[in-house]
mmCIF file of C-alpha atoms in Angstrom:
data_model
loop_
_atom_site.group_PDB
_atom_site.id
_atom_site.type_symbol
_atom_site.label_atom_id
_atom_site.label_comp_id
_atom_site.label_asym_id
_atom_site.label_seq_id
_atom_site.Cartn_x
_atom_site.Cartn_y
_atom_site.Cartn_z
ATOM 1 C CA GLN A 114 -4.596 -10.963 15.609
ATOM 2 C CA LYS A 115 -4.622 -7.455 14.176
ATOM 3 C CA GLU A 116 -1.140 -6.131 13.462
ATOM 4 C CA VAL A 117 -1.869 -2.503 12.603
ATOM 5 C CA GLU A 118 -4.934 -0.800 14.024
ATOM 6 C CA GLN A 119 -6.554 2.477 13.133
ATOM 7 C CA ASN A 120 -9.847 4.049 14.011
ATOM 8 C CA SER A 121 -11.863 3.731 10.802
ATOM 9 C CA GLY A 122 -13.662 7.016 11.420
ATOM 10 C CA PRO A 123 -15.135 8.947 9.817
ATOM 11 C CA LEU A 124 -13.218 11.808 11.394
ATOM 12 C CA SER A 125 -14.661 15.232 10.656
ATOM 13 C CA VAL A 126 -12.503 18.312 11.090
ATOM 14 C CA PRO A 127 -13.328 21.934 10.218
ATOM 15 C CA GLU A 128 -11.238 23.609 7.547
ATOM 16 C CA GLY A 129 -8.150 25.264 9.001
ATOM 17 C CA ALA A 130 -8.054 23.044 12.094
ATOM 18 C CA ILE A 131 -5.561 20.327 12.987
ATOM 19 C CA ALA A 132 -6.486 16.761 12.040
ATOM 20 C CA SER A 133 -4.965 14.060 14.236
ATOM 21 C CA LEU A 134 -4.776 10.485 12.996
ATOM 22 C CA ASN A 135 -3.578 7.613 15.144
ATOM 23 C CA CYS A 136 -2.220 4.132 14.598
ATOM 24 C CA THR A 137 -1.012 1.353 16.870
ATOM 25 C CA TYR A 138 0.957 -1.711 15.892
ATOM 26 C CA SER A 139 1.518 -4.982 17.628
ATOM 27 C CA ASP A 140 4.901 -6.224 16.419
ATOM 28 C CA ARG A 141 7.857 -4.839 18.369
ATOM 29 C CA VAL A 142 10.335 -5.583 15.558
ATOM 30 C CA SER A 143 8.576 -3.109 13.301
ATOM 31 C CA GLN A 144 11.195 -0.689 12.115
ATOM 32 C CA SER A 145 9.723 1.607 9.484
ATOM 33 C CA PHE A 146 6.435 3.421 9.478
ATOM 34 C CA PHE A 147 4.550 5.116 6.697
ATOM 35 C CA TRP A 148 1.460 7.189 6.124
ATOM 36 C CA TYR A 149 -0.327 6.901 2.824
ATOM 37 C CA ARG A 150 -3.244 8.956 1.557
ATOM 38 C CA GLN A 151 -5.856 7.204 -0.545
ATOM 39 C CA TYR A 152 -8.574 9.090 -2.375
ATOM 40 C CA SER A 153 -11.692 7.121 -3.201
ATOM 41 C CA GLY A 154 -11.038 4.752 -6.111
ATOM 42 C CA LYS A 155 -7.357 5.680 -6.284
ATOM 43 C CA SER A 156 -4.101 4.098 -5.190
ATOM 44 C CA PRO A 157 -2.205 4.773 -1.945
ATOM 45 C CA GLU A 158 0.054 7.818 -2.162
ATOM 46 C CA LEU A 159 3.041 7.992 0.176
ATOM 47 C CA ILE A 160 3.003 11.180 2.207
ATOM 48 C CA MET A 161 5.284 10.510 5.189
ATOM 49 C CA SER A 162 7.831 7.992 6.402
ATOM 50 C CA ILE A 163 9.316 7.854 9.890
ATOM 51 C CA TYR A 164 11.970 5.547 11.276
ATOM 52 C CA SER A 165 13.013 6.831 14.703
ATOM 53 C CA ASN A 166 11.252 8.063 17.826
ATOM 54 C CA GLY A 167 10.081 11.644 17.838
ATOM 55 C CA ASP A 168 8.548 14.017 15.335
ATOM 56 C CA LYS A 169 9.171 14.462 11.650
ATOM 57 C CA GLU A 170 7.714 17.464 9.862
ATOM 58 C CA ASP A 171 7.080 17.957 6.149
ATOM 59 C CA GLY A 172 5.079 21.030 5.252
ATOM 60 C CA ARG A 173 1.665 20.806 6.887
ATOM 61 C CA PHE A 174 2.248 17.182 7.917
ATOM 62 C CA THR A 175 3.922 15.941 11.103
ATOM 63 C CA ALA A 176 4.469 12.271 11.835
ATOM 64 C CA GLN A 177 5.099 11.184 15.410
ATOM 65 C CA LEU A 178 6.548 7.857 16.501
ATOM 66 C CA ASN A 179 6.716 6.314 19.946
ATOM 67 C CA LYS A 180 8.196 2.837 19.717
ATOM 68 C CA ALA A 181 7.852 2.139 23.445
ATOM 69 C CA SER A 182 4.100 2.667 23.169
ATOM 70 C CA GLN A 183 3.966 1.125 19.672
ATOM 71 C CA TYR A 184 2.162 4.189 18.460
ATOM 72 C CA VAL A 185 2.473 6.364 15.388
ATOM 73 C CA SER A 186 0.404 9.401 14.516
ATOM 74 C CA LEU A 187 -0.071 11.932 11.748
ATOM 75 C CA LEU A 188 -0.997 15.557 12.300
ATOM 76 C CA ILE A 189 -2.287 17.691 9.457
ATOM 77 C CA ARG A 190 -2.147 21.414 10.176
ATOM 78 C CA ASP A 191 -4.352 23.994 8.473
ATOM 79 C CA SER A 192 -6.580 21.243 7.083
ATOM 80 C CA GLN A 193 -7.951 21.825 3.592
ATOM 81 C CA PRO A 194 -10.967 20.227 1.887
ATOM 82 C CA SER A 195 -8.473 18.555 -0.487
ATOM 83 C CA ASP A 196 -7.107 16.640 2.535
ATOM 84 C CA SER A 197 -10.392 14.713 2.673
ATOM 85 C CA ALA A 198 -9.340 11.115 2.005
ATOM 86 C CA THR A 199 -8.611 7.828 3.752
ATOM 87 C CA TYR A 200 -5.260 7.803 5.547
ATOM 88 C CA LEU A 201 -3.497 4.467 5.739
ATOM 89 C CA CYS A 202 -0.897 3.611 8.334
ATOM 90 C CA ALA A 203 1.628 1.015 7.147
ATOM 91 C CA VAL A 204 4.402 -0.785 8.952
ATOM 92 C CA LEU A 205 7.474 -2.540 7.610
ATOM 93 C CA LEU A 206 8.787 -5.317 9.840
ATOM 94 C CA GLN A 207 12.511 -5.650 10.387
ATOM 95 C CA GLY A 208 14.001 -7.915 7.766
ATOM 96 C CA ALA A 209 10.730 -8.197 5.886
ATOM 97 C CA GLN A 210 9.682 -6.928 2.511
ATOM 98 C CA LYS A 211 5.966 -6.492 2.989
ATOM 99 C CA LEU A 212 4.076 -3.471 4.193
ATOM 100 C CA VAL A 213 1.339 -4.297 6.680
ATOM 101 C CA PHE A 214 -1.514 -1.822 6.378
ATOM 102 C CA GLY A 215 -4.145 -0.706 8.805
ATOM 103 C CA GLN A 216 -7.781 -0.417 7.840
ATOM 104 C CA GLY A 217 -7.411 3.331 7.254
ATOM 105 C CA THR A 218 -9.101 6.362 8.798
ATOM 106 C CA ARG A 219 -11.550 8.258 6.647
ATOM 107 C CA LEU A 220 -11.000 11.994 7.124
ATOM 108 C CA THR A 221 -13.468 14.661 6.040
ATOM 109 C CA ILE A 222 -12.535 18.348 6.129
ATOM 110 C CA ASN A 223 -15.611 20.528 6.357
ATOM 111 C CA PRO A 224 -15.433 23.951 4.651
ATOM 112 C CA GLU B 66 8.422 12.969 -11.500
ATOM 113 C CA PRO B 67 8.888 9.236 -12.182
ATOM 114 C CA GLU B 68 5.927 7.041 -11.396
ATOM 115 C CA VAL B 69 4.784 3.448 -11.510
ATOM 116 C CA THR B 70 2.410 2.682 -14.368
ATOM 117 C CA GLN B 71 -0.033 -0.212 -14.709
ATOM 118 C CA THR B 72 -2.091 -1.662 -17.511
ATOM 119 C CA PRO B 73 -4.906 -2.263 -18.048
ATOM 120 C CA SER B 74 -6.787 0.063 -15.719
ATOM 121 C CA HIS B 75 -9.757 -2.319 -15.714
ATOM 122 C CA GLN B 76 -9.878 -5.985 -16.646
ATOM 123 C CA VAL B 77 -13.065 -8.012 -16.851
ATOM 124 C CA THR B 78 -12.726 -11.770 -17.159
ATOM 125 C CA GLN B 79 -14.727 -14.941 -16.800
ATOM 126 C CA MET B 80 -14.134 -17.274 -13.883
ATOM 127 C CA GLY B 81 -11.474 -19.822 -14.740
ATOM 128 C CA GLN B 82 -9.716 -17.630 -17.269
ATOM 129 C CA GLU B 83 -6.104 -16.511 -17.030
ATOM 130 C CA VAL B 84 -5.245 -12.849 -16.622
ATOM 131 C CA ILE B 85 -1.964 -10.993 -16.778
ATOM 132 C CA LEU B 86 -1.628 -7.660 -15.065
ATOM 133 C CA ARG B 87 1.252 -5.467 -16.173
ATOM 134 C CA CYS B 88 3.365 -2.925 -14.378
ATOM 135 C CA VAL B 89 6.285 -0.699 -15.259
ATOM 136 C CA PRO B 90 8.130 0.178 -12.039
ATOM 137 C CA ILE B 91 10.121 3.368 -11.533
ATOM 138 C CA SER B 92 13.222 2.946 -13.653
ATOM 139 C CA ASN B 93 16.013 2.916 -11.044
ATOM 140 C CA HIS B 94 14.086 0.889 -8.479
ATOM 141 C CA LEU B 95 15.222 -2.598 -7.542
ATOM 142 C CA TYR B 96 12.352 -3.941 -5.420
ATOM 143 C CA PHE B 97 8.946 -4.716 -6.845
ATOM 144 C CA TYR B 98 5.695 -5.678 -5.184
ATOM 145 C CA TRP B 99 2.109 -6.642 -5.803
ATOM 146 C CA TYR B 100 -0.675 -5.787 -3.377
ATOM 147 C CA ARG B 101 -4.414 -6.119 -3.667
ATOM 148 C CA GLN B 102 -7.365 -4.375 -2.102
ATOM 149 C CA ILE B 103 -10.791 -5.955 -2.074
ATOM 150 C CA LEU B 104 -13.513 -3.294 -2.057
ATOM 151 C CA GLY B 105 -13.879 -1.802 1.398
ATOM 152 C CA GLN B 106 -11.009 -3.810 2.870
ATOM 153 C CA LYS B 107 -7.364 -3.339 3.769
ATOM 154 C CA VAL B 108 -4.522 -3.240 1.315
ATOM 155 C CA GLU B 109 -2.963 -6.731 1.419
ATOM 156 C CA PHE B 110 0.524 -7.788 0.457
ATOM 157 C CA LEU B 111 0.836 -10.494 -2.177
ATOM 158 C CA VAL B 112 4.483 -10.792 -3.195
ATOM 159 C CA SER B 113 7.817 -9.030 -3.329
ATOM 160 C CA PHE B 114 10.469 -9.496 -6.006
ATOM 161 C CA TYR B 115 14.142 -8.619 -5.906
ATOM 162 C CA ASN B 116 17.135 -9.650 -7.970
ATOM 163 C CA ASN B 117 14.934 -11.645 -10.349
ATOM 164 C CA GLU B 118 13.349 -13.829 -7.734
ATOM 165 C CA ILE B 119 10.518 -13.827 -5.234
ATOM 166 C CA SER B 120 11.821 -12.595 -1.883
ATOM 167 C CA GLU B 121 8.622 -12.899 0.117
ATOM 168 C CA LYS B 122 5.037 -13.981 -0.497
ATOM 169 C CA SER B 123 1.821 -14.132 1.485
ATOM 170 C CA GLU B 124 -0.602 -17.001 2.035
ATOM 171 C CA ILE B 125 -2.822 -15.440 -0.629
ATOM 172 C CA PHE B 126 -0.099 -15.944 -3.239
ATOM 173 C CA ASP B 127 -0.779 -19.610 -3.945
ATOM 174 C CA ASP B 128 -0.002 -21.740 -6.992
ATOM 175 C CA GLN B 129 -2.563 -19.832 -9.051
ATOM 176 C CA PHE B 130 -0.373 -16.737 -8.914
ATOM 177 C CA SER B 131 2.981 -16.082 -10.524
ATOM 178 C CA VAL B 132 5.167 -13.069 -11.175
ATOM 179 C CA GLU B 133 7.704 -12.368 -13.851
ATOM 180 C CA ARG B 134 10.052 -9.669 -14.996
ATOM 181 C CA PRO B 135 10.212 -10.599 -18.675
ATOM 182 C CA ASP B 136 12.478 -7.715 -19.667
ATOM 183 C CA GLY B 137 14.253 -4.757 -18.108
ATOM 184 C CA SER B 138 11.126 -2.706 -17.563
ATOM 185 C CA ASN B 139 7.967 -4.771 -17.125
ATOM 186 C CA PHE B 140 6.808 -6.648 -14.037
ATOM 187 C CA THR B 141 3.782 -8.884 -14.409
ATOM 188 C CA LEU B 142 1.320 -10.723 -12.194
ATOM 189 C CA LYS B 143 -0.423 -13.742 -13.685
ATOM 190 C CA ILE B 144 -3.477 -15.399 -12.223
ATOM 191 C CA ARG B 145 -3.885 -18.768 -13.940
ATOM 192 C CA SER B 146 -7.497 -19.632 -13.213
ATOM 193 C CA THR B 147 -9.422 -16.714 -11.799
ATOM 194 C CA LYS B 148 -12.009 -17.099 -9.067
ATOM 195 C CA LEU B 149 -14.835 -14.764 -8.109
ATOM 196 C CA GLU B 150 -12.948 -13.863 -4.934
ATOM 197 C CA ASP B 151 -9.992 -12.605 -6.975
ATOM 198 C CA SER B 152 -12.050 -9.532 -7.867
ATOM 199 C CA ALA B 153 -10.124 -6.616 -6.374
ATOM 200 C CA MET B 154 -7.861 -3.677 -7.137
ATOM 201 C CA TYR B 155 -4.335 -4.890 -7.792
ATOM 202 C CA PHE B 156 -1.548 -2.454 -7.077
ATOM 203 C CA CYS B 157 2.018 -2.714 -8.222
ATOM 204 C CA ALA B 158 4.635 -0.896 -6.156
ATOM 205 C CA SER B 159 8.351 -0.329 -6.412
ATOM 206 C CA SER B 160 11.102 0.770 -4.087
ATOM 207 C CA ALA B 161 14.676 1.903 -4.549
ATOM 208 C CA GLY B 162 16.036 0.538 -1.298
ATOM 209 C CA GLY B 163 13.326 -1.718 0.065
ATOM 210 C CA ASP B 164 11.694 0.792 2.404
ATOM 211 C CA GLU B 165 9.599 3.567 0.832
ATOM 212 C CA GLN B 166 7.246 1.920 -1.633
ATOM 213 C CA PHE B 167 5.534 3.861 -4.401
ATOM 214 C CA PHE B 168 2.285 2.555 -5.783
ATOM 215 C CA GLY B 169 0.930 2.527 -9.293
ATOM 216 C CA PRO B 170 -2.638 3.563 -10.132
ATOM 217 C CA GLY B 171 -3.909 -0.015 -9.948
ATOM 218 C CA THR B 172 -5.815 -2.465 -12.126
ATOM 219 C CA ARG B 173 -9.400 -3.169 -11.229
ATOM 220 C CA LEU B 174 -10.006 -6.881 -11.833
ATOM 221 C CA THR B 175 -13.587 -8.026 -12.128
ATOM 222 C CA VAL B 176 -14.206 -11.772 -12.311
ATOM 223 C CA LEU B 177 -17.670 -12.775 -13.532
#
């Protein structure tokens, strides 16, 4: 049973456009949600965390959470070629220590 | 900006040998973790460590694995008798309050 699901992509977006990345999770007691960026051969880099329903904005990034639908998304505005990476959705279950990661969505920004 | 560091960056070992992977977490963090990522696969949780003891571990973290915080700065993962399937990137992470986790650059373990 998959706990965190993402479309593996690849997702291709033209430079300057909005990239939209989606993630669903199966466990209703999930309480904290994170987006990590992982460049090829590198480690996951935390870019956004979100804990309550609604939108959270940080620069060009917006995370959206809908707990009723068990859905979390990441929008990247004004996409740049340097945004090309794999984006990992991760969920922290209530009372647990471990992050559960999705497979990741590979994003390519085309100049 | 403080960051998690890991050594070595790449470790090559023979099957059956013991390896120790080292990590220095961010200095004021209290929660420490090990994850691994087999090439092309998901990042998988191995173990979490808080207050000098294991707080959670996965099914992967069997008797061949152990963790230790030998002093005030280092956090180590030991694999006693490596198998071919242990080949992966091993990431150390740390957290101040148990939520946001910050990852180190990883150690690539190759078991021959």
